[in-house]
Protein backbone atom coordinates (compact mmCIF):
# COMPACT_ATOMS: atom_id res chain seq x y z
CA UNK A 1 0.00 0.00 0.00
CA UNK A 2 1.33 3.43 -0.92
CA UNK A 3 1.60 6.12 1.77
CA UNK A 4 0.73 9.71 0.96
CA UNK A 5 1.06 12.58 3.46
CA UNK A 6 -2.11 14.65 3.79
CA UNK A 7 -0.54 18.05 4.43
CA UNK A 8 0.87 21.21 2.86
CA UNK A 9 3.47 21.68 5.62
CA UNK A 10 7.01 21.39 4.24
CA UNK A 11 8.91 20.23 7.34
CA UNK A 12 6.83 17.09 8.05
CA UNK A 13 6.92 16.23 4.33
CA UNK A 14 10.74 16.43 4.38
CA UNK A 15 10.87 14.34 7.57
CA UNK A 16 8.66 11.62 6.09
CA UNK A 17 10.43 11.71 2.70
CA UNK A 18 13.72 11.07 4.52
CA UNK A 19 12.36 7.69 5.74
CA UNK A 20 12.09 6.54 2.12
CA UNK A 21 8.51 5.45 2.81
CA UNK A 22 6.62 8.42 1.40
CA UNK A 23 5.00 7.81 -1.98
CA UNK A 24 3.14 11.08 -2.51
CA UNK A 25 1.29 14.04 -0.98
CA UNK A 26 -2.31 15.22 -1.00
CA UNK A 27 -3.40 18.80 -0.37
CA UNK A 28 -6.77 20.53 -0.38
CA UNK A 29 -7.82 24.19 -0.05
CA UNK A 30 -8.17 23.86 3.74
CA UNK A 31 -4.65 22.45 4.10
CA UNK A 32 -3.26 25.24 1.89
CA UNK A 33 -5.05 27.79 4.11
CA UNK A 34 -3.63 26.12 7.23
CA UNK A 35 -0.08 26.28 5.80
CA UNK A 36 -0.39 30.04 5.27
CA UNK A 37 1.61 29.61 2.04
CA UNK A 38 0.98 30.67 -1.56
CA UNK A 39 -0.75 27.74 -3.32
CA UNK A 40 1.44 27.63 -6.44
CA UNK A 41 4.65 28.20 -4.54
CA UNK A 42 4.09 25.56 -1.85
CA UNK A 43 2.84 23.01 -4.41
CA UNK A 44 6.01 23.49 -6.48
CA UNK A 45 8.15 23.07 -3.37
CA UNK A 46 6.35 19.84 -2.38
CA UNK A 47 6.70 18.49 -5.94
CA UNK A 48 10.45 18.96 -5.62
CA UNK A 49 10.62 16.96 -2.37
CA UNK A 50 8.63 13.88 -3.41
CA UNK A 51 8.85 12.01 -6.70
CA UNK A 52 5.32 10.61 -6.50
CA UNK A 53 1.96 12.27 -7.16
CA UNK A 54 1.17 15.57 -5.43
CA UNK A 55 -2.54 16.35 -5.51
CA UNK A 56 -3.49 19.99 -6.13
CA UNK A 57 -7.20 20.76 -6.04
CA UNK A 58 -9.24 22.94 -8.40
CA UNK A 59 -11.69 25.33 -6.76
CA UNK A 60 -14.01 26.16 -9.67
CA UNK A 61 -17.39 24.45 -9.81
CA UNK A 62 -17.94 24.51 -13.59
CA UNK A 63 -16.17 22.33 -16.14
CA UNK A 64 -14.76 25.16 -18.31
CA UNK A 65 -13.12 26.97 -15.38
CA UNK A 66 -11.92 23.69 -13.85
CA UNK A 67 -10.11 22.97 -17.13
CA UNK A 68 -8.51 26.43 -17.05
CA UNK A 69 -7.37 25.91 -13.44
CA UNK A 70 -6.07 22.43 -14.25
CA UNK A 71 -4.06 23.89 -17.13
CA UNK A 72 -2.31 26.24 -14.69
CA UNK A 73 -1.80 23.58 -12.01
CA UNK A 74 -0.41 20.87 -14.26
CA UNK A 75 2.33 23.20 -15.44
CA UNK A 76 3.74 23.35 -11.87
CA UNK A 77 5.55 20.01 -12.22
CA UNK A 78 5.27 16.64 -13.95
CA UNK A 79 4.17 14.92 -10.73
CA UNK A 80 1.15 17.17 -10.10
CA UNK A 81 -2.11 15.23 -9.89
CA UNK A 82 -5.20 17.35 -10.51
CA UNK A 83 -7.82 16.95 -7.81
CA UNK A 84 -11.45 17.47 -8.80
CA UNK A 85 -14.65 17.13 -6.75
CA UNK A 86 -17.10 14.32 -7.33
CA UNK A 87 -19.72 16.32 -9.23
CA UNK A 88 -20.99 16.13 -12.81
CA UNK A 89 -18.61 18.93 -13.83
CA UNK A 90 -15.79 17.38 -11.80
CA UNK A 91 -16.17 14.06 -13.61
CA UNK A 92 -16.43 15.77 -17.02
CA UNK A 93 -13.12 17.43 -16.17
CA UNK A 94 -11.71 14.11 -14.96
CA UNK A 95 -12.61 12.43 -18.26
CA UNK A 96 -11.11 15.23 -20.37
CA UNK A 97 -7.87 15.37 -18.36
CA UNK A 98 -7.47 11.57 -18.14
CA UNK A 99 -8.01 11.20 -21.91
CA UNK A 100 -5.19 13.72 -22.27
CA UNK A 101 -2.84 11.65 -20.07
CA UNK A 102 -3.08 13.84 -16.94
CA UNK A 103 -3.26 12.21 -13.48
CA UNK A 104 -6.57 12.95 -11.76
CA UNK A 105 -7.64 12.39 -8.15
CA UNK A 106 -11.42 12.52 -7.67
CA UNK A 107 -12.13 13.78 -4.17
CA UNK A 108 -15.06 14.02 -1.76
CA UNK A 109 -16.31 10.50 -2.51
CA UNK A 110 -18.89 9.20 -0.03
CA UNK A 111 -20.55 6.31 -1.89
CA UNK A 112 -19.49 3.27 -3.89
CA UNK A 113 -21.69 4.41 -6.78
CA UNK A 114 -19.74 7.68 -6.90
CA UNK A 115 -16.52 5.65 -6.99
CA UNK A 116 -17.91 3.62 -9.90
CA UNK A 117 -18.58 6.85 -11.82
CA UNK A 118 -15.05 8.13 -11.14
CA UNK A 119 -13.52 4.90 -12.44
CA UNK A 120 -15.63 5.11 -15.60
CA UNK A 121 -14.38 8.71 -16.00
CA UNK A 122 -10.81 7.37 -16.02
CA UNK A 123 -9.67 8.70 -12.62
CA UNK A 124 -6.15 7.72 -11.56
CA UNK A 125 -7.28 7.89 -7.91
CA UNK A 126 -10.61 7.90 -6.07
CA UNK A 127 -10.57 9.50 -2.62
CA UNK A 128 -13.27 8.09 -0.30
CA UNK A 129 -13.29 10.10 2.98
CA UNK A 130 -13.44 7.48 5.75
CA UNK A 131 -13.12 9.83 8.75
CA UNK A 132 -15.91 12.16 7.64
CA UNK A 133 -18.01 9.07 6.81
CA UNK A 134 -17.51 7.76 10.37
CA UNK A 135 -18.32 11.22 11.80
CA UNK A 136 -21.72 11.04 10.13
CA UNK A 137 -22.76 7.68 11.56
CA UNK A 138 -21.59 5.42 8.71
CA UNK A 139 -18.72 2.94 8.62
CA UNK A 140 -16.01 4.42 6.41
CA UNK A 141 -14.26 1.08 6.04
CA UNK A 142 -17.43 -0.58 4.63
CA UNK A 143 -17.23 2.02 1.86
CA UNK A 144 -13.64 0.97 1.07
CA UNK A 145 -14.62 -2.74 0.97
CA UNK A 146 -17.51 -2.00 -1.41
CA UNK A 147 -15.30 0.04 -3.74
CA UNK A 148 -12.59 -2.69 -3.69
CA UNK A 149 -15.22 -5.30 -4.67
CA UNK A 150 -16.62 -3.19 -7.50
CA UNK A 151 -13.23 -2.20 -8.91
CA UNK A 152 -12.07 -5.83 -8.83
CA UNK A 153 -15.30 -7.02 -10.50
CA UNK A 154 -14.55 -4.84 -13.51
CA UNK A 155 -10.75 -4.67 -13.40
CA UNK A 156 -10.73 -0.89 -13.10
CA UNK A 157 -7.23 0.62 -12.93
CA UNK A 158 -8.37 3.51 -10.69
CA UNK A 159 -6.47 3.34 -7.39
CA UNK A 160 -8.41 3.50 -4.13
CA UNK A 161 -6.84 6.33 -2.11
CA UNK A 162 -8.25 6.17 1.42
CA UNK A 163 -8.61 9.79 2.59
CA UNK A 164 -9.74 11.56 5.76
CA UNK A 165 -7.71 9.03 7.75
CA UNK A 166 -7.84 9.88 11.46
CA UNK A 167 -5.99 7.06 13.24
CA UNK A 168 -3.75 4.03 12.78
CA UNK A 169 -6.70 1.60 12.76
CA UNK A 170 -7.95 3.24 9.55
CA UNK A 171 -4.54 2.43 8.03
CA UNK A 172 -4.61 -1.18 9.25
CA UNK A 173 -8.14 -1.77 7.97
CA UNK A 174 -7.29 -0.17 4.61
CA UNK A 175 -4.33 -2.54 4.20
CA UNK A 176 -6.46 -5.58 5.15
CA UNK A 177 -9.08 -4.63 2.57
CA UNK A 178 -6.42 -4.06 -0.09
CA UNK A 179 -6.72 -0.32 -0.69
CA UNK A 180 -4.00 0.90 -3.06
CA UNK A 181 -3.07 4.08 -1.20
CA UNK A 182 -3.85 5.83 2.05
CA UNK A 183 -3.27 9.50 2.79
CA UNK A 184 -2.92 10.56 6.39
CA UNK A 185 -1.74 13.51 8.47
CA UNK A 186 1.99 13.15 9.28
CA UNK A 187 1.25 12.48 12.97
CA UNK A 188 -0.79 9.39 12.02
CA UNK A 189 1.99 8.10 9.73
CA UNK A 190 4.59 8.64 12.48
CA UNK A 191 2.33 6.84 14.98
CA UNK A 192 2.54 3.72 12.76
CA UNK A 193 6.21 3.33 13.77
CA UNK A 194 5.44 3.34 17.48
CA UNK A 195 4.83 0.48 19.90
CA UNK A 196 5.29 0.64 23.64
CA UNK A 197 6.95 -2.80 23.65
CA UNK A 198 9.47 -1.68 21.01
CA UNK A 199 10.49 1.25 23.25
CA UNK A 200 10.61 -0.99 26.33
CA UNK A 201 12.64 -3.62 24.46
CA UNK A 202 15.22 -1.05 23.29
CA UNK A 203 15.53 0.27 26.84
CA UNK A 204 16.24 -3.24 28.22
CA UNK A 205 18.72 -4.17 25.47
CA UNK A 206 20.64 -0.90 25.88
CA UNK A 207 20.88 -1.34 29.65
CA UNK A 208 22.35 -4.84 29.26
CA UNK A 209 24.65 -3.72 26.40
CA UNK A 210 26.03 -0.94 28.55
CA UNK A 211 26.80 -3.51 31.27
CA UNK A 212 29.01 -5.46 28.80
CA UNK A 213 31.28 -2.40 28.46
CA UNK A 214 31.62 -3.08 24.70
CA UNK A 215 31.12 -0.84 21.66
CA UNK A 216 30.47 -1.68 18.00
CA UNK A 217 32.19 1.35 16.46
C1 LIG B 1 -7.33 14.29 1.12
O1 LIG B 1 -7.17 14.20 -0.06
C2 LIG B 1 -8.52 14.88 1.75
O2 LIG B 1 -8.74 16.17 1.31
C3 LIG B 1 -8.35 14.82 3.25
O3 LIG B 1 -7.89 13.52 3.60
C4 LIG B 1 -9.57 15.21 4.04
O4 LIG B 1 -9.35 14.96 5.40
P1 LIG B 1 -10.23 15.58 6.58
O5 LIG B 1 -11.58 14.92 6.53
O6 LIG B 1 -9.49 15.23 7.83
O7 LIG B 1 -10.32 17.06 6.32
Tab-separated table of N, CA, C and O and ligand atoms in Angstrom, residues 6 26-28 30-31 55 57 83 105 107 127 129 131-132 135 161-166 183-185, ligand 1:
chain	number	residue	atom	x	y	z
A	6	UNK	N	-0.979	13.750	4.005
A	6	UNK	CA	-2.111	14.652	3.787
A	6	UNK	C	-1.801	15.984	4.469
A	6	UNK	O	-2.261	16.242	5.584
A	26	UNK	N	-1.013	14.660	-0.594
A	26	UNK	CA	-2.309	15.221	-1.001
A	26	UNK	C	-2.504	16.551	-0.276
A	26	UNK	O	-2.146	16.683	0.892
A	27	UNK	N	-3.046	17.520	-0.997
A	27	UNK	CA	-3.397	18.799	-0.374
A	27	UNK	C	-4.856	19.077	-0.718
A	27	UNK	O	-5.444	18.404	-1.575
A	28	UNK	N	-5.427	20.033	-0.036
A	28	UNK	CA	-6.767	20.525	-0.375
A	28	UNK	C	-6.797	22.004	0.024
A	28	UNK	O	-5.862	22.481	0.687
A	30	UNK	N	-8.264	23.621	2.288
A	30	UNK	CA	-8.175	23.857	3.741
A	30	UNK	C	-6.740	23.687	4.225
A	30	UNK	O	-6.261	24.444	5.080
A	31	UNK	N	-6.043	22.687	3.691
A	31	UNK	CA	-4.648	22.447	4.101
A	31	UNK	C	-3.744	23.576	3.602
A	31	UNK	O	-2.793	23.969	4.278
A	55	UNK	N	-1.206	15.890	-5.106
A	55	UNK	CA	-2.539	16.349	-5.506
A	55	UNK	C	-2.732	17.829	-5.219
A	55	UNK	O	-2.497	18.290	-4.100
A	57	UNK	N	-5.757	20.762	-5.780
A	57	UNK	CA	-7.204	20.761	-6.037
A	57	UNK	C	-7.712	22.010	-6.760
A	57	UNK	O	-7.341	23.134	-6.398
A	83	UNK	N	-6.756	17.459	-8.669
A	83	UNK	CA	-7.821	16.949	-7.806
A	83	UNK	C	-9.121	17.658	-8.165
A	83	UNK	O	-9.162	18.902	-8.197
A	105	UNK	N	-7.166	12.939	-9.409
A	105	UNK	CA	-7.638	12.390	-8.146
A	105	UNK	C	-9.047	12.945	-7.926
A	105	UNK	O	-9.225	14.159	-7.823
A	107	UNK	N	-12.023	13.642	-5.628
A	107	UNK	CA	-12.129	13.784	-4.174
A	107	UNK	C	-13.577	13.933	-3.714
A	107	UNK	O	-14.488	14.061	-4.529
A	127	UNK	N	-10.806	9.202	-4.040
A	127	UNK	CA	-10.571	9.496	-2.618
A	127	UNK	C	-11.850	9.388	-1.792
A	127	UNK	O	-12.583	10.385	-1.630
A	129	UNK	N	-13.642	9.437	1.707
A	129	UNK	CA	-13.294	10.098	2.980
A	129	UNK	C	-13.794	9.258	4.149
A	129	UNK	O	-14.931	9.434	4.596
A	131	UNK	N	-12.898	9.140	7.471
A	131	UNK	CA	-13.117	9.831	8.750
A	131	UNK	C	-14.423	10.611	8.758
A	131	UNK	O	-15.219	10.505	9.700
A	132	UNK	N	-14.664	11.365	7.695
A	132	UNK	CA	-15.910	12.156	7.640
A	132	UNK	C	-17.118	11.237	7.543
A	132	UNK	O	-18.202	11.567	8.017
A	135	UNK	N	-17.759	10.102	11.025
A	135	UNK	CA	-18.325	11.224	11.799
A	135	UNK	C	-19.831	11.351	11.604
A	135	UNK	O	-20.523	11.907	12.440
A	161	UNK	N	-7.690	5.499	-2.972
A	161	UNK	CA	-6.841	6.333	-2.111
A	161	UNK	C	-7.675	6.672	-0.866
A	161	UNK	O	-8.531	7.565	-0.912
A	162	UNK	N	-7.457	5.942	0.203
A	162	UNK	CA	-8.253	6.171	1.417
A	162	UNK	C	-7.874	7.529	2.008
A	162	UNK	O	-6.709	7.753	2.351
A	163	UNK	N	-8.863	8.425	2.104
A	163	UNK	CA	-8.614	9.785	2.592
A	163	UNK	C	-9.393	10.041	3.875
A	163	UNK	O	-10.201	9.218	4.296
A	164	UNK	N	-9.097	11.203	4.487
A	164	UNK	CA	-9.736	11.561	5.760
A	164	UNK	C	-9.427	10.492	6.814
A	164	UNK	O	-10.276	10.132	7.620
A	165	UNK	N	-8.185	10.025	6.782
A	165	UNK	CA	-7.713	9.028	7.750
A	165	UNK	C	-7.439	9.743	9.066
A	165	UNK	O	-6.769	10.768	9.093
A	166	UNK	N	-7.966	9.192	10.161
A	166	UNK	CA	-7.843	9.884	11.457
A	166	UNK	C	-6.937	9.168	12.450
A	166	UNK	O	-6.483	9.758	13.405
A	183	UNK	N	-3.888	8.213	2.494
A	183	UNK	CA	-3.266	9.501	2.791
A	183	UNK	C	-3.664	9.896	4.199
A	183	UNK	O	-4.833	9.844	4.566
A	184	UNK	N	-2.655	10.264	4.989
A	184	UNK	CA	-2.921	10.564	6.394
A	184	UNK	C	-2.093	11.746	6.857
A	184	UNK	O	-1.018	12.007	6.311
A	185	UNK	N	-2.560	12.444	7.893
A	185	UNK	CA	-1.741	13.515	8.470
A	185	UNK	C	-0.422	12.912	8.942
A	185	UNK	O	-0.395	11.752	9.395
B	1	LIG	C1	-7.325	14.291	1.118
B	1	LIG	O1	-7.172	14.198	-0.061
B	1	LIG	C2	-8.517	14.876	1.754
B	1	LIG	O2	-8.744	16.168	1.305
B	1	LIG	C3	-8.348	14.822	3.247
B	1	LIG	O3	-7.887	13.524	3.602
B	1	LIG	C4	-9.575	15.212	4.035
B	1	LIG	O4	-9.348	14.959	5.398
B	1	LIG	P1	-10.235	15.580	6.581
B	1	LIG	O5	-11.575	14.923	6.535
B	1	LIG	O6	-9.490	15.230	7.826
B	1	LIG	O7	-10.318	17.065	6.324
